[in-house]
Amino acid sequence: MVIKYAKIIGRRPSALNMKVGNLGRLDPKLKEKGIVGLSHGSKVEQMVWDEFYDNPEQLIYESECLIAKYSNDTIEHTSNIDLTNLPEGTERVAMIKQRVNQTFFRSTVLSSYDSTCCISGIRNEQLVEACHISDWKSDLKNRTNPHNGICLNPFFHRAYDKYYISITPDYYIEISERLLDDIKSDNSRKYLQSIDRRHIIIPEKFSPDKDLLQLHYNKYKELL
C-alpha cells in the first residue's frame, strides 16, 4: 500500500513510510500500546493532526480527493463507488462524501479481519459485511472509525444490530434467549448454543473498541 501511494504522489516509499511514522508519534492510541513512532517530526504534521483527528470523515474525503487529483482520475473511479443518479449541487457533494466514507469503512474493516466473520469463521468477501458496533446514524464521531467495526456474515450482522446477540468488552459472544426461542430448527439452535460464550476472532489491526462494545452490551442486557 505504501508503494502504491508513494508512486501516486511521486515520492519514494521510504520517504512516505517515514512520514507515516512521524504522524504515528502523535497517536494517543499507539502510545497506550507503547508504540511511540518516530521521535522527530514537523510542525505541519502537528497542524494536520490537530485539524483532522476529531474529524475523520473529512480526512477520508479530502484524502480520496487528493488521490484522484494526483492520479489524474475521478474520485468515483479511484474510490470504486457508483455515482450515477445522484442529485446536483451541495447535496451531491454530501452524498459523494458519505459513499466515500462508507467504502473506506467497509474496505478497512474487511481487510483487517481478512474478510472473515469474527463469529462464524466464514472467510469470503462476498458473504461478510462490515458491521458498526455503535450505531452509524447516531454516533457521528465513530462512523468511519475502524475500531467501531466488526466483520460479520449477514445473519449475525442483523442479529447484532437488533440486539439479539452481543459481544462483551472482553470479546466473548453472547446469544440471547430471545433469539434461541425464535429458532425452530434443533440443529440451528444447538449451533447457536455452541458458540455462546465463545471468543470472537480478533484482527491483528483495528481490534474492536472495548468502550463501544460495552455500550452495545449495556443495551443488549436491557432487552434480556
mmCIF file with all atom_site columns, C-alpha atoms in Angstrom:
data_model
loop_
_atom_site.group_PDB
_atom_site.id
_atom_site.type_symbol
_atom_site.label_atom_id
_atom_site.label_alt_id
_atom_site.label_comp_id
_atom_site.label_asym_id
_atom_site.label_entity_id
_atom_site.label_seq_id
_atom_site.pdbx_PDB_ins_code
_atom_site.Cartn_x
_atom_site.Cartn_y
_atom_site.Cartn_z
_atom_site.occupancy
_atom_site.B_iso_or_equiv
_atom_site.pdbx_formal_charge
_atom_site.auth_seq_id
_atom_site.auth_comp_id
_atom_site.auth_asym_id
_atom_site.auth_atom_id
_atom_site.pdbx_PDB_model_num
ATOM 1   C CA . MET A 1 1   ? 0.000   0.000   0.000   1.00 0.00 ? 1   MET A CA 1
ATOM 2   C CA . VAL A 1 2   ? 2.848   2.406   0.811   1.00 0.00 ? 2   VAL A CA 1
ATOM 3   C CA . ILE A 1 3   ? 4.442   1.653   -2.566  1.00 0.00 ? 3   ILE A CA 1
ATOM 4   C CA . LYS A 1 4   ? 1.133   2.291   -4.350  1.00 0.00 ? 4   LYS A CA 1
ATOM 5   C CA . TYR A 1 5   ? 0.523   5.713   -2.805  1.00 0.00 ? 5   TYR A CA 1
ATOM 6   C CA . ALA A 1 6   ? 4.177   6.755   -2.942  1.00 0.00 ? 6   ALA A CA 1
ATOM 7   C CA . LYS A 1 7   ? 4.029   6.235   -6.704  1.00 0.00 ? 7   LYS A CA 1
ATOM 8   C CA . ILE A 1 8   ? 0.843   8.295   -6.968  1.00 0.00 ? 8   ILE A CA 1
ATOM 9   C CA . ILE A 1 9   ? 2.294   11.318  -5.160  1.00 0.00 ? 9   ILE A CA 1
ATOM 10  C CA . GLY A 1 10  ? 5.755   10.989  -6.678  1.00 0.00 ? 10  GLY A CA 1
ATOM 11  C CA . ARG A 1 11  ? 7.672   10.157  -3.500  1.00 0.00 ? 11  ARG A CA 1
ATOM 12  C CA . ARG A 1 12  ? 9.956   7.303   -2.520  1.00 0.00 ? 12  ARG A CA 1
ATOM 13  C CA . PRO A 1 13  ? 8.248   4.566   -0.460  1.00 0.00 ? 13  PRO A CA 1
ATOM 14  C CA . SER A 1 14  ? 10.831  5.047   2.304   1.00 0.00 ? 14  SER A CA 1
ATOM 15  C CA . ALA A 1 15  ? 10.009  8.773   2.488   1.00 0.00 ? 15  ALA A CA 1
ATOM 16  C CA . LEU A 1 16  ? 6.272   8.107   2.710   1.00 0.00 ? 16  LEU A CA 1
ATOM 17  C CA . ASN A 1 17  ? 6.827   5.397   5.307   1.00 0.00 ? 17  ASN A CA 1
ATOM 18  C CA . MET A 1 18  ? 8.854   7.872   7.402   1.00 0.00 ? 18  MET A CA 1
ATOM 19  C CA . LYS A 1 19  ? 6.054   10.450  7.124   1.00 0.00 ? 19  LYS A CA 1
ATOM 20  C CA . VAL A 1 20  ? 3.540   7.881   8.389   1.00 0.00 ? 20  VAL A CA 1
ATOM 21  C CA . GLY A 1 21  ? 5.883   7.173   11.303  1.00 0.00 ? 21  GLY A CA 1
ATOM 22  C CA . ASN A 1 22  ? 6.119   10.875  12.070  1.00 0.00 ? 22  ASN A CA 1
ATOM 23  C CA . LEU A 1 23  ? 2.330   11.103  12.223  1.00 0.00 ? 23  LEU A CA 1
ATOM 24  C CA . GLY A 1 24  ? 2.188   7.912   14.288  1.00 0.00 ? 24  GLY A CA 1
ATOM 25  C CA . ARG A 1 25  ? 4.095   9.586   17.113  1.00 0.00 ? 25  ARG A CA 1
ATOM 26  C CA . LEU A 1 26  ? 1.031   11.818  17.665  1.00 0.00 ? 26  LEU A CA 1
ATOM 27  C CA . ASP A 1 27  ? -1.489  8.967   18.017  1.00 0.00 ? 27  ASP A CA 1
ATOM 28  C CA . PRO A 1 28  ? -2.574  8.526   21.671  1.00 0.00 ? 28  PRO A CA 1
ATOM 29  C CA . LYS A 1 29  ? -3.912  5.022   20.990  1.00 0.00 ? 29  LYS A CA 1
ATOM 30  C CA . LEU A 1 30  ? -0.479  3.903   19.794  1.00 0.00 ? 30  LEU A CA 1
ATOM 31  C CA . LYS A 1 31  ? 1.113   5.499   22.831  1.00 0.00 ? 31  LYS A CA 1
ATOM 32  C CA . GLU A 1 32  ? -1.220  3.481   25.071  1.00 0.00 ? 32  GLU A CA 1
ATOM 33  C CA . LYS A 1 33  ? 0.194   0.331   23.481  1.00 0.00 ? 33  LYS A CA 1
ATOM 34  C CA . GLY A 1 34  ? 3.776   1.519   23.974  1.00 0.00 ? 34  GLY A CA 1
ATOM 35  C CA . ILE A 1 35  ? 4.208   2.351   20.290  1.00 0.00 ? 35  ILE A CA 1
ATOM 36  C CA . VAL A 1 36  ? 5.731   5.815   20.091  1.00 0.00 ? 36  VAL A CA 1
ATOM 37  C CA . GLY A 1 37  ? 6.569   6.056   16.373  1.00 0.00 ? 37  GLY A CA 1
ATOM 38  C CA . LEU A 1 38  ? 9.428   8.214   15.159  1.00 0.00 ? 38  LEU A CA 1
ATOM 39  C CA . SER A 1 39  ? 10.623  10.837  17.599  1.00 0.00 ? 39  SER A CA 1
ATOM 40  C CA . HIS A 1 40  ? 11.096  13.713  15.156  1.00 0.00 ? 40  HIS A CA 1
ATOM 41  C CA . GLY A 1 41  ? 8.578   15.494  13.019  1.00 0.00 ? 41  GLY A CA 1
ATOM 42  C CA . SER A 1 42  ? 7.494   18.851  11.674  1.00 0.00 ? 42  SER A CA 1
ATOM 43  C CA . LYS A 1 43  ? 5.022   21.485  12.808  1.00 0.00 ? 43  LYS A CA 1
ATOM 44  C CA . VAL A 1 44  ? 2.980   20.776  9.679   1.00 0.00 ? 44  VAL A CA 1
ATOM 45  C CA . GLU A 1 45  ? 2.345   17.215  10.849  1.00 0.00 ? 45  GLU A CA 1
ATOM 46  C CA . GLN A 1 46  ? 1.058   18.543  14.172  1.00 0.00 ? 46  GLN A CA 1
ATOM 47  C CA . MET A 1 47  ? -1.192  21.011  12.337  1.00 0.00 ? 47  MET A CA 1
ATOM 48  C CA . VAL A 1 48  ? -2.621  18.265  10.123  1.00 0.00 ? 48  VAL A CA 1
ATOM 49  C CA . TRP A 1 49  ? -3.164  16.022  13.129  1.00 0.00 ? 49  TRP A CA 1
ATOM 50  C CA . ASP A 1 50  ? -4.909  18.771  15.100  1.00 0.00 ? 50  ASP A CA 1
ATOM 51  C CA . GLU A 1 51  ? -7.177  19.612  12.170  1.00 0.00 ? 51  GLU A CA 1
ATOM 52  C CA . PHE A 1 52  ? -8.331  16.097  11.336  1.00 0.00 ? 52  PHE A CA 1
ATOM 53  C CA . TYR A 1 53  ? -8.006  13.984  14.498  1.00 0.00 ? 53  TYR A CA 1
ATOM 54  C CA . ASP A 1 54  ? -11.587 14.736  15.574  1.00 0.00 ? 54  ASP A CA 1
ATOM 55  C CA . ASN A 1 55  ? -12.928 14.857  12.036  1.00 0.00 ? 55  ASN A CA 1
ATOM 56  C CA . PRO A 1 56  ? -12.066 11.529  10.367  1.00 0.00 ? 56  PRO A CA 1
ATOM 57  C CA . GLU A 1 57  ? -14.874 11.779  7.800   1.00 0.00 ? 57  GLU A CA 1
ATOM 58  C CA . GLN A 1 58  ? -13.404 14.978  6.382   1.00 0.00 ? 58  GLN A CA 1
ATOM 59  C CA . LEU A 1 59  ? -9.913  13.459  6.435   1.00 0.00 ? 59  LEU A CA 1
ATOM 60  C CA . ILE A 1 60  ? -11.043 10.431  4.435   1.00 0.00 ? 60  ILE A CA 1
ATOM 61  C CA . TYR A 1 61  ? -12.920 12.515  1.876   1.00 0.00 ? 61  TYR A CA 1
ATOM 62  C CA . GLU A 1 62  ? -10.114 15.036  1.337   1.00 0.00 ? 62  GLU A CA 1
ATOM 63  C CA . SER A 1 63  ? -7.575  12.209  1.097   1.00 0.00 ? 63  SER A CA 1
ATOM 64  C CA . GLU A 1 64  ? -9.614  10.495  -1.608  1.00 0.00 ? 64  GLU A CA 1
ATOM 65  C CA . CYS A 1 65  ? -9.931  13.799  -3.473  1.00 0.00 ? 65  CYS A CA 1
ATOM 66  C CA . LEU A 1 66  ? -6.146  14.193  -3.422  1.00 0.00 ? 66  LEU A CA 1
ATOM 67  C CA . ILE A 1 67  ? -5.610  10.608  -4.575  1.00 0.00 ? 67  ILE A CA 1
ATOM 68  C CA . ALA A 1 68  ? -7.960  11.245  -7.514  1.00 0.00 ? 68  ALA A CA 1
ATOM 69  C CA . LYS A 1 69  ? -6.203  14.526  -8.311  1.00 0.00 ? 69  LYS A CA 1
ATOM 70  C CA . TYR A 1 70  ? -2.686  13.086  -8.309  1.00 0.00 ? 70  TYR A CA 1
ATOM 71  C CA . SER A 1 71  ? -3.908  10.041  -10.254 1.00 0.00 ? 71  SER A CA 1
ATOM 72  C CA . ASN A 1 72  ? -5.469  12.282  -12.918 1.00 0.00 ? 72  ASN A CA 1
ATOM 73  C CA . ASP A 1 73  ? -8.670  10.355  -12.393 1.00 0.00 ? 73  ASP A CA 1
ATOM 74  C CA . THR A 1 74  ? -12.166 10.774  -10.953 1.00 0.00 ? 74  THR A CA 1
ATOM 75  C CA . ILE A 1 75  ? -12.992 10.149  -7.305  1.00 0.00 ? 75  ILE A CA 1
ATOM 76  C CA . GLU A 1 76  ? -15.670 7.618   -8.235  1.00 0.00 ? 76  GLU A CA 1
ATOM 77  C CA . HIS A 1 77  ? -13.076 5.542   -10.070 1.00 0.00 ? 77  HIS A CA 1
ATOM 78  C CA . THR A 1 78  ? -10.253 5.768   -7.525  1.00 0.00 ? 78  THR A CA 1
ATOM 79  C CA . SER A 1 79  ? -12.712 5.136   -4.663  1.00 0.00 ? 79  SER A CA 1
ATOM 80  C CA . ASN A 1 80  ? -14.594 2.434   -6.586  1.00 0.00 ? 80  ASN A CA 1
ATOM 81  C CA . ILE A 1 81  ? -18.016 3.927   -5.943  1.00 0.00 ? 81  ILE A CA 1
ATOM 82  C CA . ASP A 1 82  ? -21.073 4.350   -8.187  1.00 0.00 ? 82  ASP A CA 1
ATOM 83  C CA . LEU A 1 83  ? -22.131 7.986   -8.527  1.00 0.00 ? 83  LEU A CA 1
ATOM 84  C CA . THR A 1 84  ? -24.878 7.526   -11.112 1.00 0.00 ? 84  THR A CA 1
ATOM 85  C CA . ASN A 1 85  ? -28.306 9.037   -10.475 1.00 0.00 ? 85  ASN A CA 1
ATOM 86  C CA . LEU A 1 86  ? -27.054 11.452  -7.811  1.00 0.00 ? 86  LEU A CA 1
ATOM 87  C CA . PRO A 1 87  ? -28.512 14.969  -7.480  1.00 0.00 ? 87  PRO A CA 1
ATOM 88  C CA . GLU A 1 88  ? -26.501 18.059  -8.320  1.00 0.00 ? 88  GLU A CA 1
ATOM 89  C CA . GLY A 1 89  ? -25.112 20.785  -6.105  1.00 0.00 ? 89  GLY A CA 1
ATOM 90  C CA . THR A 1 90  ? -24.300 20.581  -2.402  1.00 0.00 ? 90  THR A CA 1
ATOM 91  C CA . GLU A 1 91  ? -26.482 17.505  -1.908  1.00 0.00 ? 91  GLU A CA 1
ATOM 92  C CA . ARG A 1 92  ? -24.387 15.625  -4.465  1.00 0.00 ? 92  ARG A CA 1
ATOM 93  C CA . VAL A 1 93  ? -21.157 16.557  -2.658  1.00 0.00 ? 93  VAL A CA 1
ATOM 94  C CA . ALA A 1 94  ? -22.642 15.380  0.650   1.00 0.00 ? 94  ALA A CA 1
ATOM 95  C CA . MET A 1 95  ? -23.713 12.043  -0.841  1.00 0.00 ? 95  MET A CA 1
ATOM 96  C CA . ILE A 1 96  ? -20.329 11.539  -2.524  1.00 0.00 ? 96  ILE A CA 1
ATOM 97  C CA . LYS A 1 97  ? -18.606 12.170  0.807   1.00 0.00 ? 97  LYS A CA 1
ATOM 98  C CA . GLN A 1 98  ? -20.947 9.711   2.526   1.00 0.00 ? 98  GLN A CA 1
ATOM 99  C CA . ARG A 1 99  ? -20.299 6.970   -0.032  1.00 0.00 ? 99  ARG A CA 1
ATOM 100 C CA . VAL A 1 100 ? -16.542 7.534   0.051   1.00 0.00 ? 100 VAL A CA 1
ATOM 101 C CA . ASN A 1 101 ? -16.578 7.196   3.840   1.00 0.00 ? 101 ASN A CA 1
ATOM 102 C CA . GLN A 1 102 ? -18.772 4.093   3.730   1.00 0.00 ? 102 GLN A CA 1
ATOM 103 C CA . THR A 1 103 ? -16.445 2.497   1.200   1.00 0.00 ? 103 THR A CA 1
ATOM 104 C CA . PHE A 1 104 ? -13.425 3.326   3.351   1.00 0.00 ? 104 PHE A CA 1
ATOM 105 C CA . PHE A 1 105 ? -15.044 1.856   6.473   1.00 0.00 ? 105 PHE A CA 1
ATOM 106 C CA . ARG A 1 106 ? -16.088 -1.347  4.724   1.00 0.00 ? 106 ARG A CA 1
ATOM 107 C CA . SER A 1 107 ? -12.756 -1.962  2.999   1.00 0.00 ? 107 SER A CA 1
ATOM 108 C CA . THR A 1 108 ? -10.742 -1.212  6.154   1.00 0.00 ? 108 THR A CA 1
ATOM 109 C CA . VAL A 1 109 ? -12.815 -3.474  8.403   1.00 0.00 ? 109 VAL A CA 1
ATOM 110 C CA . LEU A 1 110 ? -12.916 -6.350  5.910   1.00 0.00 ? 110 LEU A CA 1
ATOM 111 C CA . SER A 1 111 ? -9.181  -6.033  5.282   1.00 0.00 ? 111 SER A CA 1
ATOM 112 C CA . SER A 1 112 ? -8.324  -6.065  8.998   1.00 0.00 ? 112 SER A CA 1
ATOM 113 C CA . TYR A 1 113 ? -10.403 -9.225  9.502   1.00 0.00 ? 113 TYR A CA 1
ATOM 114 C CA . ASP A 1 114 ? -9.144  -10.803 6.267   1.00 0.00 ? 114 ASP A CA 1
ATOM 115 C CA . SER A 1 115 ? -12.796 -10.954 5.105   1.00 0.00 ? 115 SER A CA 1
ATOM 116 C CA . THR A 1 116 ? -13.567 -13.408 7.919   1.00 0.00 ? 116 THR A CA 1
ATOM 117 C CA . CYS A 1 117 ? -16.713 -13.333 10.059  1.00 0.00 ? 117 CYS A CA 1
ATOM 118 C CA . CYS A 1 118 ? -15.417 -12.954 13.603  1.00 0.00 ? 118 CYS A CA 1
ATOM 119 C CA . ILE A 1 119 ? -18.176 -15.229 14.970  1.00 0.00 ? 119 ILE A CA 1
ATOM 120 C CA . SER A 1 120 ? -18.722 -17.975 12.389  1.00 0.00 ? 120 SER A CA 1
ATOM 121 C CA . GLY A 1 121 ? -15.255 -18.007 10.831  1.00 0.00 ? 121 GLY A CA 1
ATOM 122 C CA . ILE A 1 122 ? -16.690 -17.769 7.316   1.00 0.00 ? 122 ILE A CA 1
ATOM 123 C CA . ARG A 1 123 ? -13.983 -16.304 5.076   1.00 0.00 ? 123 ARG A CA 1
ATOM 124 C CA . ASN A 1 124 ? -15.431 -14.921 1.868   1.00 0.00 ? 124 ASN A CA 1
ATOM 125 C CA . GLU A 1 125 ? -15.629 -11.237 0.936   1.00 0.00 ? 125 GLU A CA 1
ATOM 126 C CA . GLN A 1 126 ? -18.939 -11.837 -0.854  1.00 0.00 ? 126 GLN A CA 1
ATOM 127 C CA . LEU A 1 127 ? -20.521 -13.332 2.272   1.00 0.00 ? 127 LEU A CA 1
ATOM 128 C CA . VAL A 1 128 ? -19.410 -10.920 5.016   1.00 0.00 ? 128 VAL A CA 1
ATOM 129 C CA . GLU A 1 129 ? -20.186 -7.326  5.913   1.00 0.00 ? 129 GLU A CA 1
ATOM 130 C CA . ALA A 1 130 ? -18.654 -4.504  7.946   1.00 0.00 ? 130 ALA A CA 1
ATOM 131 C CA . CYS A 1 131 ? -20.871 -4.021  10.986  1.00 0.00 ? 131 CYS A CA 1
ATOM 132 C CA . HIS A 1 132 ? -20.853 -0.879  13.136  1.00 0.00 ? 132 HIS A CA 1
ATOM 133 C CA . ILE A 1 133 ? -20.621 -1.550  16.866  1.00 0.00 ? 133 ILE A CA 1
ATOM 134 C CA . SER A 1 134 ? -22.020 1.867   17.737  1.00 0.00 ? 134 SER A CA 1
ATOM 135 C CA . ASP A 1 135 ? -24.950 2.836   15.533  1.00 0.00 ? 135 ASP A CA 1
ATOM 136 C CA . TRP A 1 136 ? -23.985 4.587   12.278  1.00 0.00 ? 136 TRP A CA 1
ATOM 137 C CA . LYS A 1 137 ? -26.899 7.026   12.389  1.00 0.00 ? 137 LYS A CA 1
ATOM 138 C CA . SER A 1 138 ? -26.474 8.243   15.961  1.00 0.00 ? 138 SER A CA 1
ATOM 139 C CA . ASP A 1 139 ? -22.704 8.072   16.534  1.00 0.00 ? 139 ASP A CA 1
ATOM 140 C CA . LEU A 1 140 ? -21.343 10.598  14.051  1.00 0.00 ? 140 LEU A CA 1
ATOM 141 C CA . LYS A 1 141 ? -17.856 10.649  15.588  1.00 0.00 ? 141 LYS A CA 1
ATOM 142 C CA . ASN A 1 142 ? -17.272 6.923   15.043  1.00 0.00 ? 142 ASN A CA 1
ATOM 143 C CA . ARG A 1 143 ? -18.936 6.430   11.675  1.00 0.00 ? 143 ARG A CA 1
ATOM 144 C CA . THR A 1 144 ? -15.650 5.787   9.895   1.00 0.00 ? 144 THR A CA 1
ATOM 145 C CA . ASN A 1 145 ? -13.632 4.581   12.884  1.00 0.00 ? 145 ASN A CA 1
ATOM 146 C CA . PRO A 1 146 ? -12.407 1.053   12.016  1.00 0.00 ? 146 PRO A CA 1
ATOM 147 C CA . HIS A 1 147 ? -12.244 0.299   15.767  1.00 0.00 ? 147 HIS A CA 1
ATOM 148 C CA . ASN A 1 148 ? -16.029 0.717   15.640  1.00 0.00 ? 148 ASN A CA 1
ATOM 149 C CA . GLY A 1 149 ? -16.294 -2.125  13.147  1.00 0.00 ? 149 GLY A CA 1
ATOM 150 C CA . ILE A 1 150 ? -16.534 -5.900  13.265  1.00 0.00 ? 150 ILE A CA 1
ATOM 151 C CA . CYS A 1 151 ? -16.747 -8.309  10.348  1.00 0.00 ? 151 CYS A CA 1
ATOM 152 C CA . LEU A 1 152 ? -19.896 -10.452 10.389  1.00 0.00 ? 152 LEU A CA 1
ATOM 153 C CA . ASN A 1 153 ? -21.954 -12.525 7.990   1.00 0.00 ? 153 ASN A CA 1
ATOM 154 C CA . PRO A 1 154 ? -25.397 -11.048 7.193   1.00 0.00 ? 154 PRO A CA 1
ATOM 155 C CA . PHE A 1 155 ? -27.267 -13.191 9.753   1.00 0.00 ? 155 PHE A CA 1
ATOM 156 C CA . PHE A 1 156 ? -25.054 -12.207 12.669  1.00 0.00 ? 156 PHE A CA 1
ATOM 157 C CA . HIS A 1 157 ? -24.908 -8.615  11.404  1.00 0.00 ? 157 HIS A CA 1
ATOM 158 C CA . ARG A 1 158 ? -28.708 -8.284  11.585  1.00 0.00 ? 158 ARG A CA 1
ATOM 159 C CA . ALA A 1 159 ? -28.836 -10.095 14.920  1.00 0.00 ? 159 ALA A CA 1
ATOM 160 C CA . TYR A 1 160 ? -26.178 -7.770  16.338  1.00 0.00 ? 160 TYR A CA 1
ATOM 161 C CA . ASP A 1 161 ? -27.932 -4.630  15.081  1.00 0.00 ? 161 ASP A CA 1
ATOM 162 C CA . LYS A 1 162 ? -31.205 -5.806  16.678  1.00 0.00 ? 162 LYS A CA 1
ATOM 163 C CA . TYR A 1 163 ? -29.503 -6.775  19.965  1.00 0.00 ? 163 TYR A CA 1
ATOM 164 C CA . TYR A 1 164 ? -30.336 -10.468 19.660  1.00 0.00 ? 164 TYR A CA 1
ATOM 165 C CA . ILE A 1 165 ? -26.643 -11.105 20.185  1.00 0.00 ? 165 ILE A CA 1
ATOM 166 C CA . SER A 1 166 ? -23.801 -9.058  21.623  1.00 0.00 ? 166 SER A CA 1
ATOM 167 C CA . ILE A 1 167 ? -20.052 -9.174  22.173  1.00 0.00 ? 167 ILE A CA 1
ATOM 168 C CA . THR A 1 168 ? -18.720 -8.449  25.631  1.00 0.00 ? 168 THR A CA 1
ATOM 169 C CA . PRO A 1 169 ? -15.873 -5.951  26.175  1.00 0.00 ? 169 PRO A CA 1
ATOM 170 C CA . ASP A 1 170 ? -13.561 -8.930  26.698  1.00 0.00 ? 170 ASP A CA 1
ATOM 171 C CA . TYR A 1 171 ? -14.580 -10.272 23.260  1.00 0.00 ? 171 TYR A CA 1
ATOM 172 C CA . TYR A 1 172 ? -16.954 -13.106 24.165  1.00 0.00 ? 172 TYR A CA 1
ATOM 173 C CA . ILE A 1 173 ? -20.139 -13.838 22.210  1.00 0.00 ? 173 ILE A CA 1
ATOM 174 C CA . GLU A 1 174 ? -23.491 -13.801 23.979  1.00 0.00 ? 174 GLU A CA 1
ATOM 175 C CA . ILE A 1 175 ? -26.603 -15.287 22.388  1.00 0.00 ? 175 ILE A CA 1
ATOM 176 C CA . SER A 1 176 ? -29.911 -14.123 23.851  1.00 0.00 ? 176 SER A CA 1
ATOM 177 C CA . GLU A 1 177 ? -32.761 -16.420 24.808  1.00 0.00 ? 177 GLU A CA 1
ATOM 178 C CA . ARG A 1 178 ? -34.957 -14.173 22.646  1.00 0.00 ? 178 ARG A CA 1
ATOM 179 C CA . LEU A 1 179 ? -33.078 -15.397 19.595  1.00 0.00 ? 179 LEU A CA 1
ATOM 180 C CA . LEU A 1 180 ? -32.950 -19.032 20.682  1.00 0.00 ? 180 LEU A CA 1
ATOM 181 C CA . ASP A 1 181 ? -36.720 -19.022 21.288  1.00 0.00 ? 181 ASP A CA 1
ATOM 182 C CA . ASP A 1 182 ? -37.276 -17.910 17.687  1.00 0.00 ? 182 ASP A CA 1
ATOM 183 C CA . ILE A 1 183 ? -35.188 -20.737 16.213  1.00 0.00 ? 183 ILE A CA 1
ATOM 184 C CA . LYS A 1 184 ? -37.348 -23.670 15.133  1.00 0.00 ? 184 LYS A CA 1
ATOM 185 C CA . SER A 1 185 ? -34.545 -25.917 13.872  1.00 0.00 ? 185 SER A CA 1
ATOM 186 C CA . ASP A 1 186 ? -32.905 -28.048 16.571  1.00 0.00 ? 186 ASP A CA 1
ATOM 187 C CA . ASN A 1 187 ? -29.609 -28.097 14.667  1.00 0.00 ? 187 ASN A CA 1
ATOM 188 C CA . SER A 1 188 ? -29.564 -24.311 14.312  1.00 0.00 ? 188 SER A CA 1
ATOM 189 C CA . ARG A 1 189 ? -30.394 -23.858 17.984  1.00 0.00 ? 189 ARG A CA 1
ATOM 190 C CA . LYS A 1 190 ? -27.622 -26.260 19.010  1.00 0.00 ? 190 LYS A CA 1
ATOM 191 C CA . TYR A 1 191 ? -25.142 -24.402 16.822  1.00 0.00 ? 191 TYR A CA 1
ATOM 192 C CA . LEU A 1 192 ? -26.015 -21.053 18.388  1.00 0.00 ? 192 LEU A CA 1
ATOM 193 C CA . GLN A 1 193 ? -25.795 -22.564 21.862  1.00 0.00 ? 193 GLN A CA 1
ATOM 194 C CA . SER A 1 194 ? -22.376 -23.994 20.998  1.00 0.00 ? 194 SER A CA 1
ATOM 195 C CA . ILE A 1 195 ? -20.940 -20.571 20.161  1.00 0.00 ? 195 ILE A CA 1
ATOM 196 C CA . ASP A 1 196 ? -22.452 -18.830 23.173  1.00 0.00 ? 196 ASP A CA 1
ATOM 197 C CA . ARG A 1 197 ? -19.591 -17.535 25.373  1.00 0.00 ? 197 ARG A CA 1
ATOM 198 C CA . ARG A 1 198 ? -17.063 -18.403 22.673  1.00 0.00 ? 198 ARG A CA 1
ATOM 199 C CA . HIS A 1 199 ? -14.288 -15.895 21.966  1.00 0.00 ? 199 HIS A CA 1
ATOM 200 C CA . ILE A 1 200 ? -14.543 -13.971 18.698  1.00 0.00 ? 200 ILE A CA 1
ATOM 201 C CA . ILE A 1 201 ? -11.754 -13.846 16.139  1.00 0.00 ? 201 ILE A CA 1
ATOM 202 C CA . ILE A 1 202 ? -9.629  -10.762 16.890  1.00 0.00 ? 202 ILE A CA 1
ATOM 203 C CA . PRO A 1 203 ? -7.987  -8.958  13.963  1.00 0.00 ? 203 PRO A CA 1
ATOM 204 C CA . GLU A 1 204 ? -4.329  -8.002  14.041  1.00 0.00 ? 204 GLU A CA 1
ATOM 205 C CA . LYS A 1 205 ? -5.237  -4.387  13.302  1.00 0.00 ? 205 LYS A CA 1
ATOM 206 C CA . PHE A 1 206 ? -8.158  -2.270  14.474  1.00 0.00 ? 206 PHE A CA 1
ATOM 207 C CA . SER A 1 207 ? -9.406  -4.542  17.233  1.00 0.00 ? 207 SER A CA 1
ATOM 208 C CA . PRO A 1 208 ? -12.938 -3.660  18.432  1.00 0.00 ? 208 PRO A CA 1
ATOM 209 C CA . ASP A 1 209 ? -13.042 -0.718  20.812  1.00 0.00 ? 209 ASP A CA 1
ATOM 210 C CA . LYS A 1 210 ? -13.907 -2.053  24.281  1.00 0.00 ? 210 LYS A CA 1
ATOM 211 C CA . ASP A 1 211 ? -15.805 1.072   25.322  1.00 0.00 ? 211 ASP A CA 1
ATOM 212 C CA . LEU A 1 212 ? -18.012 0.876   22.234  1.00 0.00 ? 212 LEU A CA 1
ATOM 213 C CA . LEU A 1 213 ? -18.572 -2.848  22.828  1.00 0.00 ? 213 LEU A CA 1
ATOM 214 C CA . GLN A 1 214 ? -19.630 -2.007  26.379  1.00 0.00 ? 214 GLN A CA 1
ATOM 215 C CA . LEU A 1 215 ? -22.216 0.495   25.142  1.00 0.00 ? 215 LEU A CA 1
ATOM 216 C CA . HIS A 1 216 ? -23.754 -2.100  22.825  1.00 0.00 ? 216 HIS A CA 1
ATOM 217 C CA . TYR A 1 217 ? -23.597 -4.773  25.536  1.00 0.00 ? 217 TYR A CA 1
ATOM 218 C CA . ASN A 1 218 ? -25.407 -2.491  28.002  1.00 0.00 ? 218 ASN A CA 1
ATOM 219 C CA . LYS A 1 219 ? -28.312 -2.017  25.561  1.00 0.00 ? 219 LYS A CA 1
ATOM 220 C CA . TYR A 1 220 ? -28.329 -5.752  24.866  1.00 0.00 ? 220 TYR A CA 1
ATOM 221 C CA . LYS A 1 221 ? -28.633 -6.518  28.595  1.00 0.00 ? 221 LYS A CA 1
ATOM 222 C CA . GLU A 1 222 ? -31.518 -4.075  28.960  1.00 0.00 ? 222 GLU A CA 1
ATOM 223 C CA . LEU A 1 223 ? -33.530 -6.119  26.437  1.00 0.00 ? 223 LEU A CA 1
ATOM 224 C CA . LEU A 1 224 ? -32.982 -9.509  28.091  1.00 0.00 ? 224 LEU A CA 1
#
